[in-house]
Amino acid sequence: MFIQSAHEEKDTSALLQFIRENALGMLVTGIDSSLDFLQCTHVPFVVDLPGEAEESSPRGRLRAHIAKQNPQVKGMIEALENKPNVLELEQDVLVVFNGKHDHYVTPKYYVETKPDSGKVVPTWNYSAVQVYGKLSLYYDSKTTEAGNFIMQQMKDLSQHLETSVMGYTGGERPQPWKVGDAPEKYIELMQQNIVGIEIRVDKIQGKHKMSQEMRPGDREGNAISFLVKERGVLHDEKRQKY
């Protein structure tokens, strides 16, 4: 990821919180197998902060589950076939998370700079976080370790998304859906058809490209000006400190 200093977010806790608020990630792998070398799957993730779980890395970990029939999973399993006791992929994986708001920025938005000098060009404002790390695959739900991991992952993901995304606050259905609401045999069948994904975070980086380096008048003309204003204020505060 190319990151200009004005756009960079260095706070790890803020980056992990960004993932919690934007759970859908793109899992990217490069694996030598009989399938395509590069594979990508869109999947929602659970974030474990550093110290929240015994298995968590010093920088945290991500958890997810995807279908066994997914070609990306088939490539992983193929890569592990000769190593039955090793669940960890040798290659690093990449997960990309995008913010909820992005927008094309026309030079016409720059109401301060454009009339003054005309030295403006189009761009695209967005926010994103990238995570690099080692992936462990829990692919046999009949084993105790994989079965426990997958069940806990399903429960944690449902709880997180039901409460943070759906935002149950009362009314006729005040309680979020939980895994236990589905028939036990049905859940067992679901478990047999998915694999658990665990990624221990080795590196995390992110950016908020929101025209914060532009003049105040240019920020106000932007189509997503509320985010542009927020990042602009933070940018200005940092400049004043130094």
PDB file of C-alpha atoms in Angstrom:
ATOM      1  CA  MET A   1       0.000   0.000   0.000  1.00  0.00           C
ATOM      2  CA  PHE A   2       1.351   3.410  -0.987  1.00  0.00           C
ATOM      3  CA  ILE A   3       0.720   5.821   1.882  1.00  0.00           C
ATOM      4  CA  GLN A   4       1.502   9.519   1.929  1.00  0.00           C
ATOM      5  CA  SER A   5       2.302  10.809   5.402  1.00  0.00           C
ATOM      6  CA  ALA A   6      -0.777  13.049   5.446  1.00  0.00           C
ATOM      7  CA  HIS A   7      -3.016  10.008   4.880  1.00  0.00           C
ATOM      8  CA  GLU A   8      -1.321   7.460   7.150  1.00  0.00           C
ATOM      9  CA  GLU A   9      -2.979   6.017  10.267  1.00  0.00           C
ATOM     10  CA  LYS A  10      -0.262   4.679  12.594  1.00  0.00           C
ATOM     11  CA  ASP A  11      -2.345   3.799  15.648  1.00  0.00           C
ATOM     12  CA  THR A  12      -2.714  -0.009  15.702  1.00  0.00           C
ATOM     13  CA  SER A  13      -5.730   0.123  18.017  1.00  0.00           C
ATOM     14  CA  ALA A  14      -7.453   2.528  15.604  1.00  0.00           C
ATOM     15  CA  LEU A  15      -6.695   0.224  12.665  1.00  0.00           C
ATOM     16  CA  LEU A  16      -8.122  -2.807  14.477  1.00  0.00           C
ATOM     17  CA  GLN A  17     -11.192  -0.790  15.431  1.00  0.00           C
ATOM     18  CA  PHE A  18     -11.570   0.140  11.756  1.00  0.00           C
ATOM     19  CA  ILE A  19     -11.723  -3.594  10.948  1.00  0.00           C
ATOM     20  CA  ARG A  20     -14.362  -4.150  13.618  1.00  0.00           C
ATOM     21  CA  GLU A  21     -16.462  -1.411  12.052  1.00  0.00           C
ATOM     22  CA  ASN A  22     -15.836  -2.667   8.499  1.00  0.00           C
ATOM     23  CA  ALA A  23     -15.822  -6.431   8.988  1.00  0.00           C
ATOM     24  CA  LEU A  24     -16.006  -7.530   5.349  1.00  0.00           C
ATOM     25  CA  GLY A  25     -12.471  -8.228   4.179  1.00  0.00           C
ATOM     26  CA  MET A  26     -10.874  -9.534   0.995  1.00  0.00           C
ATOM     27  CA  LEU A  27      -8.682 -12.537   1.800  1.00  0.00           C
ATOM     28  CA  VAL A  28      -5.909 -12.754  -0.818  1.00  0.00           C
ATOM     29  CA  THR A  29      -3.573 -15.749  -1.163  1.00  0.00           C
ATOM     30  CA  GLY A  30      -0.856 -16.819  -3.570  1.00  0.00           C
ATOM     31  CA  ILE A  31      -0.523 -20.607  -3.463  1.00  0.00           C
ATOM     32  CA  ASP A  32       1.191 -23.038  -5.815  1.00  0.00           C
ATOM     33  CA  SER A  33      -1.503 -25.601  -6.582  1.00  0.00           C
ATOM     34  CA  SER A  34      -3.423 -27.069  -9.515  1.00  0.00           C
ATOM     35  CA  LEU A  35      -5.793 -24.075  -9.268  1.00  0.00           C
ATOM     36  CA  ASP A  36      -5.210 -20.384  -9.940  1.00  0.00           C
ATOM     37  CA  PHE A  37      -2.157 -19.081  -8.066  1.00  0.00           C
ATOM     38  CA  LEU A  38      -3.944 -15.935  -6.902  1.00  0.00           C
ATOM     39  CA  GLN A  39      -7.256 -16.364  -5.097  1.00  0.00           C
ATOM     40  CA  CYS A  40      -9.510 -13.861  -3.325  1.00  0.00           C
ATOM     41  CA  THR A  41     -12.566 -14.332  -1.129  1.00  0.00           C
ATOM     42  CA  HIS A  42     -14.811 -11.676   0.399  1.00  0.00           C
ATOM     43  CA  VAL A  43     -15.616 -12.741   3.965  1.00  0.00           C
ATOM     44  CA  PRO A  44     -16.498 -11.044   7.284  1.00  0.00           C
ATOM     45  CA  PHE A  45     -13.877 -11.276  10.018  1.00  0.00           C
ATOM     46  CA  VAL A  46     -13.783 -11.270  13.802  1.00  0.00           C
ATOM     47  CA  VAL A  47     -10.924  -9.308  15.383  1.00  0.00           C
ATOM     48  CA  ASP A  48      -9.145 -10.432  18.553  1.00  0.00           C
ATOM     49  CA  LEU A  49      -7.129  -7.595  20.033  1.00  0.00           C
ATOM     50  CA  PRO A  50      -3.667  -8.288  21.484  1.00  0.00           C
ATOM     51  CA  GLY A  51      -4.119 -10.054  24.816  1.00  0.00           C
ATOM     52  CA  GLU A  52      -7.820 -10.836  24.314  1.00  0.00           C
ATOM     53  CA  ALA A  53      -7.139 -14.506  23.575  1.00  0.00           C
ATOM     54  CA  GLU A  54      -4.309 -16.862  24.490  1.00  0.00           C
ATOM     55  CA  GLU A  55      -3.801 -17.684  20.809  1.00  0.00           C
ATOM     56  CA  SER A  56      -3.658 -14.027  19.792  1.00  0.00           C
ATOM     57  CA  SER A  57      -0.427 -12.574  18.439  1.00  0.00           C
ATOM     58  CA  PRO A  58       1.180  -9.408  19.875  1.00  0.00           C
ATOM     59  CA  ARG A  59      -0.535  -7.484  17.058  1.00  0.00           C
ATOM     60  CA  GLY A  60      -3.860  -9.313  17.288  1.00  0.00           C
ATOM     61  CA  ARG A  61      -5.499 -11.905  15.077  1.00  0.00           C
ATOM     62  CA  LEU A  62      -8.338 -12.253  12.577  1.00  0.00           C
ATOM     63  CA  ARG A  63     -10.829 -15.136  12.413  1.00  0.00           C
ATOM     64  CA  ALA A  64     -13.268 -16.169   9.707  1.00  0.00           C
ATOM     65  CA  HIS A  65     -14.883 -19.205   8.099  1.00  0.00           C
ATOM     66  CA  ILE A  66     -15.479 -19.999   4.433  1.00  0.00           C
ATOM     67  CA  ALA A  67     -16.952 -22.836   2.390  1.00  0.00           C
ATOM     68  CA  LYS A  68     -14.891 -25.986   1.817  1.00  0.00           C
ATOM     69  CA  GLN A  69     -15.939 -25.914  -1.846  1.00  0.00           C
ATOM     70  CA  ASN A  70     -14.308 -22.515  -2.295  1.00  0.00           C
ATOM     71  CA  PRO A  71     -11.385 -22.869  -4.774  1.00  0.00           C
ATOM     72  CA  GLN A  72      -9.222 -20.846  -2.409  1.00  0.00           C
ATOM     73  CA  VAL A  73      -9.774 -23.449   0.309  1.00  0.00           C
ATOM     74  CA  LYS A  74      -9.085 -26.290  -2.121  1.00  0.00           C
ATOM     75  CA  GLY A  75      -5.771 -24.666  -2.985  1.00  0.00           C
ATOM     76  CA  MET A  76      -4.876 -24.358   0.710  1.00  0.00           C
ATOM     77  CA  ILE A  77      -5.757 -27.978   1.448  1.00  0.00           C
ATOM     78  CA  GLU A  78      -3.777 -29.106  -1.576  1.00  0.00           C
ATOM     79  CA  ALA A  79      -0.756 -27.198  -0.293  1.00  0.00           C
ATOM     80  CA  LEU A  80      -1.096 -28.919   3.101  1.00  0.00           C
ATOM     81  CA  GLU A  81      -1.745 -32.465   1.846  1.00  0.00           C
ATOM     82  CA  ASN A  82       1.826 -33.615   2.414  1.00  0.00           C
ATOM     83  CA  LYS A  83       1.930 -32.050   5.863  1.00  0.00           C
ATOM     84  CA  PRO A  84      -0.976 -33.562   7.800  1.00  0.00           C
ATOM     85  CA  ASN A  85       0.225 -32.190  11.127  1.00  0.00           C
ATOM     86  CA  VAL A  86       0.877 -28.662   9.858  1.00  0.00           C
ATOM     87  CA  LEU A  87      -2.108 -26.367   9.507  1.00  0.00           C
ATOM     88  CA  GLU A  88      -0.166 -23.182   8.838  1.00  0.00           C
ATOM     89  CA  LEU A  89       0.462 -21.967   5.305  1.00  0.00           C
ATOM     90  CA  GLU A  90       4.087 -21.162   4.585  1.00  0.00           C
ATOM     91  CA  GLN A  91       3.187 -18.091   2.542  1.00  0.00           C
ATOM     92  CA  ASP A  92       1.929 -14.871   4.078  1.00  0.00           C
ATOM     93  CA  VAL A  93      -1.638 -13.889   3.269  1.00  0.00           C
ATOM     94  CA  LEU A  94      -3.147 -10.449   2.773  1.00  0.00           C
ATOM     95  CA  VAL A  95      -6.524  -9.176   3.943  1.00  0.00           C
ATOM     96  CA  VAL A  96      -7.883  -5.831   2.696  1.00  0.00           C
ATOM     97  CA  PHE A  97     -10.647  -3.896   4.437  1.00  0.00           C
ATOM     98  CA  ASN A  98     -12.344  -0.866   2.879  1.00  0.00           C
ATOM     99  CA  GLY A  99     -14.253   1.876   4.656  1.00  0.00           C
ATOM    100  CA  LYS A 100     -17.955   2.457   4.105  1.00  0.00           C
ATOM    101  CA  HIS A 101     -17.473   5.750   2.288  1.00  0.00           C
ATOM    102  CA  ASP A 102     -15.525   6.508  -0.874  1.00  0.00           C
ATOM    103  CA  HIS A 103     -16.087   8.946  -3.697  1.00  0.00           C
ATOM    104  CA  TYR A 104     -14.626  10.335  -6.897  1.00  0.00           C
ATOM    105  CA  VAL A 105     -13.338  13.873  -6.367  1.00  0.00           C
ATOM    106  CA  THR A 106     -13.744  16.223  -9.306  1.00  0.00           C
ATOM    107  CA  PRO A 107     -11.512  19.315  -9.459  1.00  0.00           C
ATOM    108  CA  LYS A 108     -14.755  21.310  -9.317  1.00  0.00           C
ATOM    109  CA  TYR A 109     -14.950  20.469  -5.603  1.00  0.00           C
ATOM    110  CA  TYR A 110     -11.795  22.485  -4.974  1.00  0.00           C
ATOM    111  CA  VAL A 111     -13.518  25.822  -4.615  1.00  0.00           C
ATOM    112  CA  GLU A 112     -10.474  27.500  -3.072  1.00  0.00           C
ATOM    113  CA  THR A 113      -7.485  26.199  -5.048  1.00  0.00           C
ATOM    114  CA  LYS A 114      -9.061  25.894  -8.512  1.00  0.00           C
ATOM    115  CA  PRO A 115     -10.060  29.563  -8.929  1.00  0.00           C
ATOM    116  CA  ASP A 116      -6.725  30.606  -7.401  1.00  0.00           C
ATOM    117  CA  SER A 117      -4.211  28.569  -9.429  1.00  0.00           C
ATOM    118  CA  GLY A 118      -6.052  25.895 -11.405  1.00  0.00           C
ATOM    119  CA  LYS A 119      -3.415  23.389 -10.231  1.00  0.00           C
ATOM    120  CA  VAL A 120      -5.772  20.556  -9.331  1.00  0.00           C
ATOM    121  CA  VAL A 121      -6.537  17.132 -10.816  1.00  0.00           C
ATOM    122  CA  PRO A 122      -9.207  14.501 -10.121  1.00  0.00           C
ATOM    123  CA  THR A 123      -8.665  11.909  -7.397  1.00  0.00           C
ATOM    124  CA  TRP A 124     -10.613   9.337  -5.368  1.00  0.00           C
ATOM    125  CA  ASN A 125     -11.108   9.578  -1.625  1.00  0.00           C
ATOM    126  CA  TYR A 126     -11.293   6.395   0.431  1.00  0.00           C
ATOM    127  CA  SER A 127     -10.099   4.666   3.598  1.00  0.00           C
ATOM    128  CA  ALA A 128      -8.566   1.207   3.838  1.00  0.00           C
ATOM    129  CA  VAL A 129      -6.607  -1.145   6.097  1.00  0.00           C
ATOM    130  CA  GLN A 130      -4.316  -3.965   5.002  1.00  0.00           C
ATOM    131  CA  VAL A 131      -3.268  -6.886   7.189  1.00  0.00           C
ATOM    132  CA  TYR A 132      -0.407  -9.277   6.494  1.00  0.00           C
ATOM    133  CA  GLY A 133       0.072 -12.459   8.491  1.00  0.00           C
ATOM    134  CA  LYS A 134       0.283 -16.232   8.764  1.00  0.00           C
ATOM    135  CA  LEU A 135      -2.852 -18.268   8.153  1.00  0.00           C
ATOM    136  CA  SER A 136      -3.864 -21.439   9.961  1.00  0.00           C
ATOM    137  CA  LEU A 137      -6.596 -23.603   8.475  1.00  0.00           C
ATOM    138  CA  TYR A 138      -9.064 -25.568  10.615  1.00  0.00           C
ATOM    139  CA  TYR A 139     -10.547 -27.892   8.003  1.00  0.00           C
ATOM    140  CA  ASP A 140     -11.845 -30.992   9.814  1.00  0.00           C
ATOM    141  CA  SER A 141     -14.713 -30.105  12.150  1.00  0.00           C
ATOM    142  CA  LYS A 142     -14.791 -33.681  13.450  1.00  0.00           C
ATOM    143  CA  THR A 143     -11.537 -33.086  15.319  1.00  0.00           C
ATOM    144  CA  THR A 144     -11.818 -31.435  18.716  1.00  0.00           C
ATOM    145  CA  GLU A 145      -9.498 -28.529  17.914  1.00  0.00           C
ATOM    146  CA  ALA A 146     -11.099 -27.612  14.591  1.00  0.00           C
ATOM    147  CA  GLY A 147     -14.642 -28.269  15.806  1.00  0.00           C
ATOM    148  CA  ASN A 148     -14.197 -25.985  18.820  1.00  0.00           C
ATOM    149  CA  PHE A 149     -12.542 -23.268  16.753  1.00  0.00           C
ATOM    150  CA  ILE A 150     -15.246 -23.251  14.070  1.00  0.00           C
ATOM    151  CA  MET A 151     -18.112 -23.260  16.571  1.00  0.00           C
ATOM    152  CA  GLN A 152     -16.601 -20.398  18.579  1.00  0.00           C
ATOM    153  CA  GLN A 153     -15.934 -18.464  15.386  1.00  0.00           C
ATOM    154  CA  MET A 154     -19.539 -18.863  14.229  1.00  0.00           C
ATOM    155  CA  LYS A 155     -20.859 -17.695  17.609  1.00  0.00           C
ATOM    156  CA  ASP A 156     -18.493 -14.730  17.885  1.00  0.00           C
ATOM    157  CA  LEU A 157     -19.100 -13.538  14.324  1.00  0.00           C
ATOM    158  CA  SER A 158     -22.881 -13.793  14.662  1.00  0.00           C
ATOM    159  CA  GLN A 159     -22.841 -11.939  17.965  1.00  0.00           C
ATOM    160  CA  HIS A 160     -20.606  -9.184  16.598  1.00  0.00           C
ATOM    161  CA  LEU A 161     -22.535  -8.585  13.386  1.00  0.00           C
ATOM    162  CA  GLU A 162     -25.995  -8.975  14.906  1.00  0.00           C
ATOM    163  CA  THR A 163     -25.250  -6.320  17.527  1.00  0.00           C
ATOM    164  CA  SER A 164     -22.874  -3.947  15.718  1.00  0.00           C
ATOM    165  CA  VAL A 165     -24.496  -3.999  12.279  1.00  0.00           C
ATOM    166  CA  MET A 166     -28.162  -4.736  12.998  1.00  0.00           C
ATOM    167  CA  GLY A 167     -28.097  -2.726  16.219  1.00  0.00           C
ATOM    168  CA  TYR A 168     -30.897  -4.400  18.168  1.00  0.00           C
ATOM    169  CA  THR A 169     -32.267  -1.836  20.599  1.00  0.00           C
ATOM    170  CA  GLY A 170     -35.756  -3.113  21.436  1.00  0.00           C
ATOM    171  CA  GLY A 171     -39.100  -3.377  19.697  1.00  0.00           C
ATOM    172  CA  GLU A 172     -40.803  -6.645  18.762  1.00  0.00           C
ATOM    173  CA  ARG A 173     -37.489  -8.493  18.273  1.00  0.00           C
ATOM    174  CA  PRO A 174     -35.145  -7.068  20.919  1.00  0.00           C
ATOM    175  CA  GLN A 175     -32.716 -10.000  20.919  1.00  0.00           C
ATOM    176  CA  PRO A 176     -30.066 -10.686  18.248  1.00  0.00           C
ATOM    177  CA  TRP A 177     -30.041 -13.988  16.391  1.00  0.00           C
ATOM    178  CA  LYS A 178     -27.587 -16.527  17.781  1.00  0.00           C
ATOM    179  CA  VAL A 179     -26.238 -19.846  16.540  1.00  0.00           C
ATOM    180  CA  GLY A 180     -28.192 -21.722  19.207  1.00  0.00           C
ATOM    181  CA  ASP A 181     -31.448 -20.578  17.588  1.00  0.00           C
ATOM    182  CA  ALA A 182     -30.853 -22.995  14.685  1.00  0.00           C
ATOM    183  CA  PRO A 183     -31.341 -26.798  15.013  1.00  0.00           C
ATOM    184  CA  GLU A 184     -28.264 -28.543  16.404  1.00  0.00           C
ATOM    185  CA  LYS A 185     -28.087 -31.105  13.574  1.00  0.00           C
ATOM    186  CA  TYR A 186     -28.303 -28.322  11.006  1.00  0.00           C
ATOM    187  CA  ILE A 187     -25.382 -26.480  12.601  1.00  0.00           C
ATOM    188  CA  GLU A 188     -23.348 -29.691  12.657  1.00  0.00           C
ATOM    189  CA  LEU A 189     -23.982 -30.086   8.929  1.00  0.00           C
ATOM    190  CA  MET A 190     -22.946 -26.486   8.328  1.00  0.00           C
ATOM    191  CA  GLN A 191     -19.723 -27.041  10.273  1.00  0.00           C
ATOM    192  CA  GLN A 192     -18.813 -30.008   8.100  1.00  0.00           C
ATOM    193  CA  ASN A 193     -19.025 -27.819   5.004  1.00  0.00           C
ATOM    194  CA  ILE A 194     -16.871 -24.904   6.154  1.00  0.00           C
ATOM    195  CA  VAL A 195     -13.307 -24.361   7.309  1.00  0.00           C
ATOM    196  CA  GLY A 196     -12.027 -22.065  10.027  1.00  0.00           C
ATOM    197  CA  ILE A 197      -9.494 -19.357   9.181  1.00  0.00           C
ATOM    198  CA  GLU A 198      -7.077 -17.870  11.716  1.00  0.00           C
ATOM    199  CA  ILE A 199      -4.613 -15.135  10.758  1.00  0.00           C
ATOM    200  CA  ARG A 200      -2.011 -13.923  13.239  1.00  0.00           C
ATOM    201  CA  VAL A 201      -1.272 -10.324  12.364  1.00  0.00           C
ATOM    202  CA  ASP A 202       2.360  -9.656  11.465  1.00  0.00           C
ATOM    203  CA  LYS A 203       1.888  -6.228   9.881  1.00  0.00           C
ATOM    204  CA  ILE A 204      -1.036  -3.833   9.719  1.00  0.00           C
ATOM    205  CA  GLN A 205      -1.202  -0.534   7.855  1.00  0.00           C
ATOM    206  CA  GLY A 206      -3.941   1.850   6.900  1.00  0.00           C
ATOM    207  CA  LYS A 207      -4.814   5.174   5.373  1.00  0.00           C
ATOM    208  CA  HIS A 208      -7.591   7.730   5.282  1.00  0.00           C
ATOM    209  CA  LYS A 209      -7.258   9.501   1.948  1.00  0.00           C
ATOM    210  CA  MET A 210      -9.799  12.242   2.504  1.00  0.00           C
ATOM    211  CA  SER A 211      -8.227  15.361   0.941  1.00  0.00           C
ATOM    212  CA  GLN A 212      -7.038  16.387   4.396  1.00  0.00           C
ATOM    213  CA  GLU A 213      -3.931  17.977   2.897  1.00  0.00           C
ATOM    214  CA  MET A 214      -6.041  20.397   0.837  1.00  0.00           C
ATOM    215  CA  ARG A 215      -7.074  23.894   1.893  1.00  0.00           C
ATOM    216  CA  PRO A 216     -10.143  24.242   4.184  1.00  0.00           C
ATOM    217  CA  GLY A 217     -12.297  25.649   1.381  1.00  0.00           C
ATOM    218  CA  ASP A 218     -11.435  22.706  -0.868  1.00  0.00           C
ATOM    219  CA  ARG A 219     -12.397  20.228   1.834  1.00  0.00           C
ATOM    220  CA  GLU A 220     -15.816  21.816   2.311  1.00  0.00           C
ATOM    221  CA  GLY A 221     -16.683  21.376  -1.345  1.00  0.00           C
ATOM    222  CA  ASN A 222     -16.115  17.611  -1.263  1.00  0.00           C
ATOM    223  CA  ALA A 223     -19.007  15.189  -1.717  1.00  0.00           C
ATOM    224  CA  ILE A 224     -18.159  13.371   1.533  1.00  0.00           C
ATOM    225  CA  SER A 225     -17.223  16.549   3.355  1.00  0.00           C
ATOM    226  CA  PHE A 226     -18.074  15.261   6.842  1.00  0.00           C
ATOM    227  CA  LEU A 227     -15.232  12.720   6.640  1.00  0.00           C
ATOM    228  CA  VAL A 228     -12.974  15.121   4.812  1.00  0.00           C
ATOM    229  CA  LYS A 229     -13.511  17.700   7.563  1.00  0.00           C
ATOM    230  CA  GLU A 230     -12.778  15.160  10.312  1.00  0.00           C
ATOM    231  CA  ARG A 231      -9.514  13.974   8.733  1.00  0.00           C
ATOM    232  CA  GLY A 232      -8.590  17.565   7.854  1.00  0.00           C
ATOM    233  CA  VAL A 233      -8.891  18.709  11.459  1.00  0.00           C
ATOM    234  CA  LEU A 234      -6.703  15.814  12.619  1.00  0.00           C
ATOM    235  CA  HIS A 235      -4.157  16.617   9.910  1.00  0.00           C
ATOM    236  CA  ASP A 236      -4.024  20.288  10.910  1.00  0.00           C
ATOM    237  CA  GLU A 237      -3.623  19.414  14.583  1.00  0.00           C
ATOM    238  CA  LYS A 238      -0.651  17.164  13.804  1.00  0.00           C
ATOM    239  CA  ARG A 239       0.998  19.931  11.766  1.00  0.00           C
ATOM    240  CA  GLN A 240       0.589  22.420  14.593  1.00  0.00           C
ATOM    241  CA  LYS A 241       2.298  20.034  17.032  1.00  0.00           C
ATOM    242  CA  TYR A 242       5.395  19.898  14.854  1.00  0.00           C
TER     243      TYR A 242
END
